[in-house]
Backbone as CSV, one residue per row, in Angstrom:
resi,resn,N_x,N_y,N_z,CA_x,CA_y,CA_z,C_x,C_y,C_z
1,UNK,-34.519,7.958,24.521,-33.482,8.356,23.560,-32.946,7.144,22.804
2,UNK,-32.361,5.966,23.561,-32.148,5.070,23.004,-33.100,4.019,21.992
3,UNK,-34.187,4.383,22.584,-35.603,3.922,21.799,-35.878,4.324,20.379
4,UNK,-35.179,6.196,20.355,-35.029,7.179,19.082,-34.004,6.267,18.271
5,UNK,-32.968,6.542,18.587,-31.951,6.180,18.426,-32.331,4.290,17.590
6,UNK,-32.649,3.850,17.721,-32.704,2.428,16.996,-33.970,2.348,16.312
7,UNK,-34.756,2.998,16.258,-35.756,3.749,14.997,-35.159,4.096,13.752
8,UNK,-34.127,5.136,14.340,-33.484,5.611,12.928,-32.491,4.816,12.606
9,UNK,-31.702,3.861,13.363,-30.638,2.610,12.886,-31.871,1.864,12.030
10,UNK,-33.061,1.479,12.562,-33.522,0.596,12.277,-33.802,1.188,10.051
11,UNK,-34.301,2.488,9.981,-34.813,2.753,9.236,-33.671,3.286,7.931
12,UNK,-31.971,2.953,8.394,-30.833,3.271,7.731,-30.691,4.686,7.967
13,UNK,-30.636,5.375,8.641,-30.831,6.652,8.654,-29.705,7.129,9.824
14,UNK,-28.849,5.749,10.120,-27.350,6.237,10.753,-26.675,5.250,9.941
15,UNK,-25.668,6.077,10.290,-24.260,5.584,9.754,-23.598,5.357,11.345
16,UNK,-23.336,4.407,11.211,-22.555,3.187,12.141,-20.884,3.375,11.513
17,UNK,-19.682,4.054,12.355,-18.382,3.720,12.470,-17.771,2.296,12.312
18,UNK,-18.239,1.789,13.354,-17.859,0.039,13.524,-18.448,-0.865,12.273
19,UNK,-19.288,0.082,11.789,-20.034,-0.967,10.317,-19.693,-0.614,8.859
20,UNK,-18.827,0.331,9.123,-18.265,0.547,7.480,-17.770,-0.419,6.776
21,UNK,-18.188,-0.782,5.708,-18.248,-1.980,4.691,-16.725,-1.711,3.715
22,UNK,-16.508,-2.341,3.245,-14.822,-2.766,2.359,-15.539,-1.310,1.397
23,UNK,-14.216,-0.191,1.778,-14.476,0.876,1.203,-14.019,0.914,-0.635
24,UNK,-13.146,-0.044,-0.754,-12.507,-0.447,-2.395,-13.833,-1.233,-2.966
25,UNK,-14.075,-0.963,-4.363,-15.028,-2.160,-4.947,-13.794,-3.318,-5.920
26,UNK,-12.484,-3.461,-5.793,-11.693,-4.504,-6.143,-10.576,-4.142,-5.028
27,UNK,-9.960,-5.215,-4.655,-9.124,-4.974,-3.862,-8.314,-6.675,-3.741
28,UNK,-6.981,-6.255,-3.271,-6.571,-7.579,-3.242,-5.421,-7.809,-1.963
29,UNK,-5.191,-9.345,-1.478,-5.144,-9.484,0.354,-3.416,-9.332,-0.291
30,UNK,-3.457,-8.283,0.988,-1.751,-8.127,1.248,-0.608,-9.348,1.460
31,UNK,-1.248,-10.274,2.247,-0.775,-11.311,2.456,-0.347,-11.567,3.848
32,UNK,-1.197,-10.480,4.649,-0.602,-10.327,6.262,-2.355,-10.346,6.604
33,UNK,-2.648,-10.737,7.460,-4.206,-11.501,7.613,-4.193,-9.719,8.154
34,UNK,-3.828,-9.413,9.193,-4.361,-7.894,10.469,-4.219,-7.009,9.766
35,UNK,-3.053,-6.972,8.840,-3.457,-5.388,7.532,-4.196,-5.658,6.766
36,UNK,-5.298,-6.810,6.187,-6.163,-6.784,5.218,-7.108,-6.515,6.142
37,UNK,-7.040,-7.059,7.520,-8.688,-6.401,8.135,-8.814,-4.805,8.687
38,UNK,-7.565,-4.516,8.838,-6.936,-2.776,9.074,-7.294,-2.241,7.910
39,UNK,-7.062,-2.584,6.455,-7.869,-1.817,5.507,-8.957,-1.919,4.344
40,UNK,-9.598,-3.067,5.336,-11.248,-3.379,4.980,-11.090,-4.545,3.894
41,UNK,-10.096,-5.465,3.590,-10.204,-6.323,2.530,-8.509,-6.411,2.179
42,UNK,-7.661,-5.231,2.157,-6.484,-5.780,1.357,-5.920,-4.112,0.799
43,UNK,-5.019,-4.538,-0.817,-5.028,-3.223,-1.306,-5.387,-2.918,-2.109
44,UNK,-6.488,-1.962,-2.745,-7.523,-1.094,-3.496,-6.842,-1.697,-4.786
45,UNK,-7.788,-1.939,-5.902,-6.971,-2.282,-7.012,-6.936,-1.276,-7.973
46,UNK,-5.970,-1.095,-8.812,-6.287,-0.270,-9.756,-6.617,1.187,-9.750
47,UNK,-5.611,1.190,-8.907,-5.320,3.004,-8.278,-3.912,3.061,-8.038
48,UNK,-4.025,4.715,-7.293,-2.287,4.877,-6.817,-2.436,4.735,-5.424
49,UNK,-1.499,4.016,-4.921,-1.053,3.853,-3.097,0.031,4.237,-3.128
50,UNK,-0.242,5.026,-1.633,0.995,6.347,-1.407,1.925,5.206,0.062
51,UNK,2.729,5.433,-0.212,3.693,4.597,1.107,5.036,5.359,1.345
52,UNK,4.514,6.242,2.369,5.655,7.184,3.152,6.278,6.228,4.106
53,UNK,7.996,6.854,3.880,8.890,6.311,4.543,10.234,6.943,4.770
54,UNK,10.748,6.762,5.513,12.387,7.083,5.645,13.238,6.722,4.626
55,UNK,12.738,4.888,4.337,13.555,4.465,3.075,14.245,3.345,4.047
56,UNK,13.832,2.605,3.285,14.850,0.537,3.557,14.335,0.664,4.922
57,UNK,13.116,0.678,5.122,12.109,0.129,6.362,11.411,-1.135,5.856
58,UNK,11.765,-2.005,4.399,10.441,-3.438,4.478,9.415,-2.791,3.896
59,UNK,9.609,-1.274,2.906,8.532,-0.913,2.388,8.250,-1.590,0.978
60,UNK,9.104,-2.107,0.539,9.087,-3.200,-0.700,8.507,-5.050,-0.020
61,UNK,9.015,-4.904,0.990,8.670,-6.521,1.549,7.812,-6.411,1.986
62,UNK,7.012,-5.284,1.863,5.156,-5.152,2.799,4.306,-5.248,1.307
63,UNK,4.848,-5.441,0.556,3.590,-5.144,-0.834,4.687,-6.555,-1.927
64,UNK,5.605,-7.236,-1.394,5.875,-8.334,-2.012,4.909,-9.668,-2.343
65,UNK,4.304,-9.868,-1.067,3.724,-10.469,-1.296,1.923,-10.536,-2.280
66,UNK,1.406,-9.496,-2.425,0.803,-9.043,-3.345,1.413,-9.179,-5.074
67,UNK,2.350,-8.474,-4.923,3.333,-8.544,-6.448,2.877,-9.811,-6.487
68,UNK,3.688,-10.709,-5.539,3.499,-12.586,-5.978,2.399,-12.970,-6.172
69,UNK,1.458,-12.748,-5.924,-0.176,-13.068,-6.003,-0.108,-13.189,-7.654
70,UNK,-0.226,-12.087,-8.613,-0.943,-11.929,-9.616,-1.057,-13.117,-10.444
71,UNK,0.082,-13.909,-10.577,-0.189,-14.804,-11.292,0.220,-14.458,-12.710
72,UNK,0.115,-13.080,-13.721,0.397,-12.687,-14.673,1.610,-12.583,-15.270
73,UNK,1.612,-12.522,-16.763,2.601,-12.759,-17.421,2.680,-11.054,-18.036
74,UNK,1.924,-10.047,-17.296,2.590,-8.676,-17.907,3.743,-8.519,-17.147
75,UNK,4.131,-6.548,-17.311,5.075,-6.210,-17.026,5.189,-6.303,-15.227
76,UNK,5.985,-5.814,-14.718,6.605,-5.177,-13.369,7.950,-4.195,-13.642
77,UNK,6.883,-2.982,-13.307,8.286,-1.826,-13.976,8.492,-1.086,-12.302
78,UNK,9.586,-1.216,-12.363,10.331,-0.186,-11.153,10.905,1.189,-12.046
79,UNK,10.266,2.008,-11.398,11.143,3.525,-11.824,11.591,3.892,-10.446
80,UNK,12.717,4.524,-11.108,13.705,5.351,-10.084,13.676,4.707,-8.653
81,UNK,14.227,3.375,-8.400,14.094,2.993,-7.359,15.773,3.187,-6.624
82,UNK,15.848,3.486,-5.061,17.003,3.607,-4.972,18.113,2.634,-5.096
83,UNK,18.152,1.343,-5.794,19.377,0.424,-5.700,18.995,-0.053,-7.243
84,UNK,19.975,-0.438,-7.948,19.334,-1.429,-9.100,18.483,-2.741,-8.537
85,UNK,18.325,-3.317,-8.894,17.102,-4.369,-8.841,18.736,-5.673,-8.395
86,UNK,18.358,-6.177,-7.956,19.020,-7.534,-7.670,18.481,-9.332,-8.439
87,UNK,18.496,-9.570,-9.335,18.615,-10.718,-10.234,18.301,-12.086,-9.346
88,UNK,18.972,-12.237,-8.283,18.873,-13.579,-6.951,17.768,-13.119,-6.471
89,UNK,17.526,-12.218,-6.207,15.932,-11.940,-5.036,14.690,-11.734,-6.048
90,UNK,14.886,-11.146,-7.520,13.443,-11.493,-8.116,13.348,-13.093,-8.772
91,UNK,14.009,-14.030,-8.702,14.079,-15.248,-8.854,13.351,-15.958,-7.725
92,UNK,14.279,-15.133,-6.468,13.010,-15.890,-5.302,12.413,-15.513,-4.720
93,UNK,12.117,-14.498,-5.047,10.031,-13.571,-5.310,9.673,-14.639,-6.601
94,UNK,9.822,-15.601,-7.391,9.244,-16.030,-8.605,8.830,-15.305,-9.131
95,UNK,9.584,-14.258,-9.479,9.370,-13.221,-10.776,10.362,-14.157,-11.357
96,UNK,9.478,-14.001,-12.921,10.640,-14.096,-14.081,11.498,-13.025,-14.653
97,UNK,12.524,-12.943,-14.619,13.533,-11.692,-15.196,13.121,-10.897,-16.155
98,UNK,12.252,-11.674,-17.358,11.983,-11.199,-18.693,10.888,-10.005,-17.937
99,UNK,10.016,-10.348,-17.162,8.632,-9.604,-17.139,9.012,-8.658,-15.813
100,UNK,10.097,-8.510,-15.889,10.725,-7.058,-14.513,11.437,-6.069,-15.218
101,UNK,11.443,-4.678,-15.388,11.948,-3.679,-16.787,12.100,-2.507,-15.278
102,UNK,13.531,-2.367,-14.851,13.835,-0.976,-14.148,14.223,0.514,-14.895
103,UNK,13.175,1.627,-14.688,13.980,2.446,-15.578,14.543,3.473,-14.135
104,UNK,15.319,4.358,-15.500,16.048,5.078,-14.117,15.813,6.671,-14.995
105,UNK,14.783,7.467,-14.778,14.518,8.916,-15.280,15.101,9.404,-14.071
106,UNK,16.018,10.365,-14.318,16.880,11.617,-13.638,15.895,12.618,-13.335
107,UNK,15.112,13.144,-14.271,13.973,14.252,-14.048,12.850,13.390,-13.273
108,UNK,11.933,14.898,-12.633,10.875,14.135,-12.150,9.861,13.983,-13.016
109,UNK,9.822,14.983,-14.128,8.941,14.790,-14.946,9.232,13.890,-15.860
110,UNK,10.295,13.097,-16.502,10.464,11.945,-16.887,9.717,10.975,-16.520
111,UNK,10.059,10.939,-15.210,9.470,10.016,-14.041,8.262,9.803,-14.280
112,UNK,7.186,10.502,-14.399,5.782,10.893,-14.069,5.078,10.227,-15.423
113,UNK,5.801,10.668,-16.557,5.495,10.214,-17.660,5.362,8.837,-18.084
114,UNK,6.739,8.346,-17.573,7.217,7.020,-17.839,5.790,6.056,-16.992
115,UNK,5.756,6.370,-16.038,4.596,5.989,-14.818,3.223,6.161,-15.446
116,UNK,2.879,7.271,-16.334,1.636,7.191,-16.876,1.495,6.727,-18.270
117,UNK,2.991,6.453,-18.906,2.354,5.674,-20.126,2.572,3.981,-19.449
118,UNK,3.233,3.562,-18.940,2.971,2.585,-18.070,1.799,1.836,-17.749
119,UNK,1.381,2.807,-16.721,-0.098,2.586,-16.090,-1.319,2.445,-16.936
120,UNK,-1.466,2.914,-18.264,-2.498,2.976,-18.916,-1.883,2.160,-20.813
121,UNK,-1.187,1.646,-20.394,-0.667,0.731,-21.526,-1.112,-0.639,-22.183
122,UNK,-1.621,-0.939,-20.657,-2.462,-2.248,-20.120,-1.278,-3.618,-20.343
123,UNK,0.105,-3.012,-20.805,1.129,-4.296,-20.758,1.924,-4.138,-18.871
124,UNK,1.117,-3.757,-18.015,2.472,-3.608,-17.028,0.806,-4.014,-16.305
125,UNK,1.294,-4.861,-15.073,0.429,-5.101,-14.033,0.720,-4.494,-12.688
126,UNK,1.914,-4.101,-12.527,2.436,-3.529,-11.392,3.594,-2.252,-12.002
127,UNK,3.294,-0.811,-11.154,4.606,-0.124,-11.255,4.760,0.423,-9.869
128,UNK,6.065,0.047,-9.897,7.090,1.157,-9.052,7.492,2.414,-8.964
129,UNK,7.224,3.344,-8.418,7.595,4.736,-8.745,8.647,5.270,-7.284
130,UNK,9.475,5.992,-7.450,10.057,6.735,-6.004,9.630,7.794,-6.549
131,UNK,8.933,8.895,-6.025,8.738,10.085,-6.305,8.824,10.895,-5.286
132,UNK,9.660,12.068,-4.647,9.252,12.588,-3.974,7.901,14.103,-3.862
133,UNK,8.104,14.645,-4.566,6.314,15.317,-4.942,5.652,15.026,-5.644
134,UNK,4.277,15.018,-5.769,3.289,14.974,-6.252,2.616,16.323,-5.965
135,UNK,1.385,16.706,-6.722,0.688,17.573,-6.826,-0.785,17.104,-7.347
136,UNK,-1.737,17.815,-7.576,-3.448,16.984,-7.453,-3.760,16.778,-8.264
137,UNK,-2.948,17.456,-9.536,-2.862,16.808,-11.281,-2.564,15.968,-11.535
138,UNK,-0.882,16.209,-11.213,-0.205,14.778,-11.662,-0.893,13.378,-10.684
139,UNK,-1.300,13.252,-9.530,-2.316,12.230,-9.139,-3.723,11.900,-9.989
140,UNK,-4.143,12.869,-10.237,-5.243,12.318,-10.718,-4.860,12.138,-12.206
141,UNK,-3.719,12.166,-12.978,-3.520,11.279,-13.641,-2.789,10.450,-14.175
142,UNK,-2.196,10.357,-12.770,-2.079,8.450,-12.462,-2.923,7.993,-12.388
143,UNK,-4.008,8.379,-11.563,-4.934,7.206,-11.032,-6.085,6.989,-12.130
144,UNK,-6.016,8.102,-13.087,-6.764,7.961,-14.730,-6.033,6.880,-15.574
145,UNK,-4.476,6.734,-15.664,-3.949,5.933,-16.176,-3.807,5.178,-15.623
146,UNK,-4.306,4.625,-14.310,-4.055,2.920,-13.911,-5.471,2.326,-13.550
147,UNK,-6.770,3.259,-13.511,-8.218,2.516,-13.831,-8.047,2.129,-15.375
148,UNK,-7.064,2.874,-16.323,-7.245,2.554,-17.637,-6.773,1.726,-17.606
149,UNK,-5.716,1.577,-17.868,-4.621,0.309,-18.095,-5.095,-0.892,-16.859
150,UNK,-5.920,-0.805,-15.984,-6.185,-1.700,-15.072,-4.742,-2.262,-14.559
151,UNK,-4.068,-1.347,-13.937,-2.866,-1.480,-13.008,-3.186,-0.853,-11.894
152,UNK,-1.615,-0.962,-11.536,-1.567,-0.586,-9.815,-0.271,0.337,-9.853
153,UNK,-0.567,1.194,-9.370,0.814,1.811,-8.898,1.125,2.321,-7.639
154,UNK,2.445,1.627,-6.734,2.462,1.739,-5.710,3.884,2.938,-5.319
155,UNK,3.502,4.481,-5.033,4.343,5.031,-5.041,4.934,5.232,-3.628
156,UNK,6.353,5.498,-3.160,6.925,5.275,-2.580,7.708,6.835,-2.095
157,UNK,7.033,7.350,-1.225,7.662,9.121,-1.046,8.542,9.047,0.292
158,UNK,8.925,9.733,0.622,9.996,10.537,2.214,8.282,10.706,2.672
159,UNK,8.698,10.463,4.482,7.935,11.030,5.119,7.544,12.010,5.099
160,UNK,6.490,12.782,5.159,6.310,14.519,4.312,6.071,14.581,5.852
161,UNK,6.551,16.280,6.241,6.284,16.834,7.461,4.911,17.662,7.172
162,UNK,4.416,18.323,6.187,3.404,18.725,6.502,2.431,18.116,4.777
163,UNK,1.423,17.032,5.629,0.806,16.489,4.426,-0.063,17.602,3.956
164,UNK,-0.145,17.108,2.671,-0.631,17.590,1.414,-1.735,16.832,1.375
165,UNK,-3.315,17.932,1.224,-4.337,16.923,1.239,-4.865,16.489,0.062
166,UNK,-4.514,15.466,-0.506,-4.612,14.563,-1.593,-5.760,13.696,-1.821
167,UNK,-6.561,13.296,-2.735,-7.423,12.266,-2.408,-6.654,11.098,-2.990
168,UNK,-5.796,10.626,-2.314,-5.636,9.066,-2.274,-6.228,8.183,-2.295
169,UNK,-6.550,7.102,-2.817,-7.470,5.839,-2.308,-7.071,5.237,-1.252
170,UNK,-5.302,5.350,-0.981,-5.026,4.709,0.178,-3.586,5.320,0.489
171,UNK,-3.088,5.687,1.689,-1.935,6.436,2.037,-1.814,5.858,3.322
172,UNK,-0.170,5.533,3.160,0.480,5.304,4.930,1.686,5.461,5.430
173,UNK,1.658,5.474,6.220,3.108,5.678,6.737,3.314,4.781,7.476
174,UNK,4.850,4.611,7.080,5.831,3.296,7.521,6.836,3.533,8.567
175,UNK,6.538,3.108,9.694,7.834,3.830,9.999,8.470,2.165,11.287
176,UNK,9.770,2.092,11.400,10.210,0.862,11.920,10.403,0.744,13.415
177,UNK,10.385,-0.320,14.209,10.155,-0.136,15.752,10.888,-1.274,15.733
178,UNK,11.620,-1.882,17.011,12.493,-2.303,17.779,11.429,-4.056,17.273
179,UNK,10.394,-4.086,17.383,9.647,-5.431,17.269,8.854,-5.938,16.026
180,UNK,8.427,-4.693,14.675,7.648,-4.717,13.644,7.999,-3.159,13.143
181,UNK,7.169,-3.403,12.098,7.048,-2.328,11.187,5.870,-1.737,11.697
182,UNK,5.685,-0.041,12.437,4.481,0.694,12.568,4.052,0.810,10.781
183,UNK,2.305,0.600,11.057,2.077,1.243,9.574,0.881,1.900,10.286
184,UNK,0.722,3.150,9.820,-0.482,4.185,10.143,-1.220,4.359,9.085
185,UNK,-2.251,4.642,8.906,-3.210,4.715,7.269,-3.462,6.680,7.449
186,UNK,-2.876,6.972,6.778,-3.222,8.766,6.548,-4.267,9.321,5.885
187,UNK,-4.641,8.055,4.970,-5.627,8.419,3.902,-5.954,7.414,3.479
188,UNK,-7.557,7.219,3.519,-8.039,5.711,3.351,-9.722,6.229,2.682
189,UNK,-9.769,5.747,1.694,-11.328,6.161,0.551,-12.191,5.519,1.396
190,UNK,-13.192,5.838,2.403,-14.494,5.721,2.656,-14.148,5.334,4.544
191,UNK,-13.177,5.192,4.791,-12.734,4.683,6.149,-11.930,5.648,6.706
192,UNK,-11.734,5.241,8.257,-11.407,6.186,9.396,-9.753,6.354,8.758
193,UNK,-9.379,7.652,9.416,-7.859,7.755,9.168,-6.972,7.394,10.601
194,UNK,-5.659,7.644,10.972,-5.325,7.747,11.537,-5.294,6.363,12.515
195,UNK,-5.791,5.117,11.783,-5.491,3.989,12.814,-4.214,3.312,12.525
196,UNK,-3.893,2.583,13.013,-2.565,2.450,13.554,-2.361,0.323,13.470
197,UNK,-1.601,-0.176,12.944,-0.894,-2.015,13.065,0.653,-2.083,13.324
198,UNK,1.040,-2.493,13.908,2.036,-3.101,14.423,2.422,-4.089,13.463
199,UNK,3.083,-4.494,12.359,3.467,-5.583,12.222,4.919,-6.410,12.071
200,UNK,4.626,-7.304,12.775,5.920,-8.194,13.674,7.054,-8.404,12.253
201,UNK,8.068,-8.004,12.649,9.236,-8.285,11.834,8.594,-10.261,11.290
202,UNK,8.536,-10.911,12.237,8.658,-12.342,11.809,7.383,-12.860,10.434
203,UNK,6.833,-11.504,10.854,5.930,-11.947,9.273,6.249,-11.173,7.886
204,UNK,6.993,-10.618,8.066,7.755,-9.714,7.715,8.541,-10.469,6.638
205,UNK,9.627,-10.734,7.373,10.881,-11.769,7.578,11.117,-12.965,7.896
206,UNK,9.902,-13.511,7.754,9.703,-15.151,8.329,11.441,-16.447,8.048
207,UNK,11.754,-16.217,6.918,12.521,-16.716,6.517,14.033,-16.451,7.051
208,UNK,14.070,-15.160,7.901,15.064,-14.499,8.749,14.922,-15.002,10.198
209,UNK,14.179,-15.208,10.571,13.255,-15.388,12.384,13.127,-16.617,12.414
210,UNK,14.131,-17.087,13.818,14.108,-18.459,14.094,12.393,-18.643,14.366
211,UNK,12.153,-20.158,14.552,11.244,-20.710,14.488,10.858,-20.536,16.083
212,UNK,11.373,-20.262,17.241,10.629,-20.106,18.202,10.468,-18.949,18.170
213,UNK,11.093,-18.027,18.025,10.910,-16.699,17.836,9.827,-16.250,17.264
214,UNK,9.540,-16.751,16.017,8.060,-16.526,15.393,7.202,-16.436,16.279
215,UNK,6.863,-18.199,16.705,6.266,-18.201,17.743,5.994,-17.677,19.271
216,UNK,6.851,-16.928,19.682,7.050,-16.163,20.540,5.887,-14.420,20.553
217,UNK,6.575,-14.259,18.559,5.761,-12.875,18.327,4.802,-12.740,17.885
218,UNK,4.262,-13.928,17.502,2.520,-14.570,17.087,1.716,-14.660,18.246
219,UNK,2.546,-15.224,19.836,1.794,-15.091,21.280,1.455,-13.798,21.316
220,UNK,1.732,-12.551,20.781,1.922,-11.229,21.501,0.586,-10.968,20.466
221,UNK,-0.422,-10.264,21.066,-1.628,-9.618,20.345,-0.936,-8.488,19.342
222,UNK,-1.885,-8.228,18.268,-0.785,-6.856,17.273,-1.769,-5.472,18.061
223,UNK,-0.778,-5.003,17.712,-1.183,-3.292,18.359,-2.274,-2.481,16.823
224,UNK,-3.252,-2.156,17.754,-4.461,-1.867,16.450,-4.827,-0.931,17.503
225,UNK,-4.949,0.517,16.876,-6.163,1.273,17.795,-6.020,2.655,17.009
226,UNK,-6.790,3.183,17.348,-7.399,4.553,16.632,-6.914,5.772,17.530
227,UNK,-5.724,6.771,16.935,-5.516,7.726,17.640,-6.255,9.033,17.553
């Protein structure tokens, strides 16, 4: 059997779990080494990412460091986010003020709009959305208007009790623990669902977390496993 069995590995004729290849063809590193290898490279470029949450779990400080990456002089638009934007903290994110634009649409369909002339404008490199529904239209065109515009849009929903099966490129849930942020992947384009990272407040929050302390939660292996 096992003899069968590596005939047809040999001849491509299995598909190997443990060998699934970086399911994004652009993608870019989160900035946390164990969630870029949790979702095969980083985050998918130039699509919509879904990030369920309670709300003020570090779901903005888990995709900060990405924002900082780009390097670009387009936009960064926040819609409907719950606080105004704070002036001291995008200074030290090294955002420049000029290239950060918060809008605030009351409707959801405002919302949706604002997000898809956005996304496909090709002046905004990053948007913000809070949305709480979506539906399989209005997704698929977002994710038409941000392969166009070659953006990203990272939307930001309430934990949904009964998911909606969506084709996401990438979906997770956030939820906060006594030592890190749980992040679970719900929906992931070409890869397993349902696995599971731990990540430690101190990478998080490095700048919050004394210096032995770090070191303390860097000794501790991260929690990775497949439920």
């Amino acid at each position: 059997m096992n003899a069968l069995l590596q005939q047809l590995q040999n001849r491509q004729l299995i598909w190997l779990a443990n060998q699934t290849e970086a399911p994004y063809e652009h993608c870019q590193s989160t900035g946390f080494s164990a969630l870029d290898q949790l979702l095969g490279g980083g985050w998918p470029q130039h699509t919509v990412i879904e990030l369920q949450s309670h709300g003020a779990c570090a779901e903005v400080q888990l995709i900060q460091k990405a924002l900082g990456q780009s390097g670009s002089d387009l936009l960064q638009v926040w819609i409907n986010p719950p606080a105004s934007l704070c002036a001291e903290y995008l200074l030290q994110q090294k955002r420049p003020l000029h290239q950060v634009l918060q809008l605030d649409a009351p409707r959801s369909a405002d919302a949706l709009w604002a997000a898809e002339l956005c996304l496909k404008s090709g002046s905004c490199m990053d948007v913000l959305l809070w949305q709480n529904q979506l539906n399989l239209t209005q997704l698929k065109r977002l994710q038409l208007a941000a392969a166009q515009g070659q953006s990203q849009l990272y939307l930001f929903r309430p934990t949904q009790a009964e998911q909606q099966l969506l084709p996401w490129a990438l979906s997770l849930q956030l939820t906060p623990a006594s030592n890190g942020l749980q992040i679970r992947i719900l929906k992931r384009k070409g890869g397993w669902q349902q696995q599971e990272l731990l990540l430690p407040w101190a990478e998080l929050y490095p700048q919050f977390i004394k210096t032995e302390l770090q070191h303390s939660q860097h000794s501790r292996p991260p929690l990775s496993r497949v439920s």
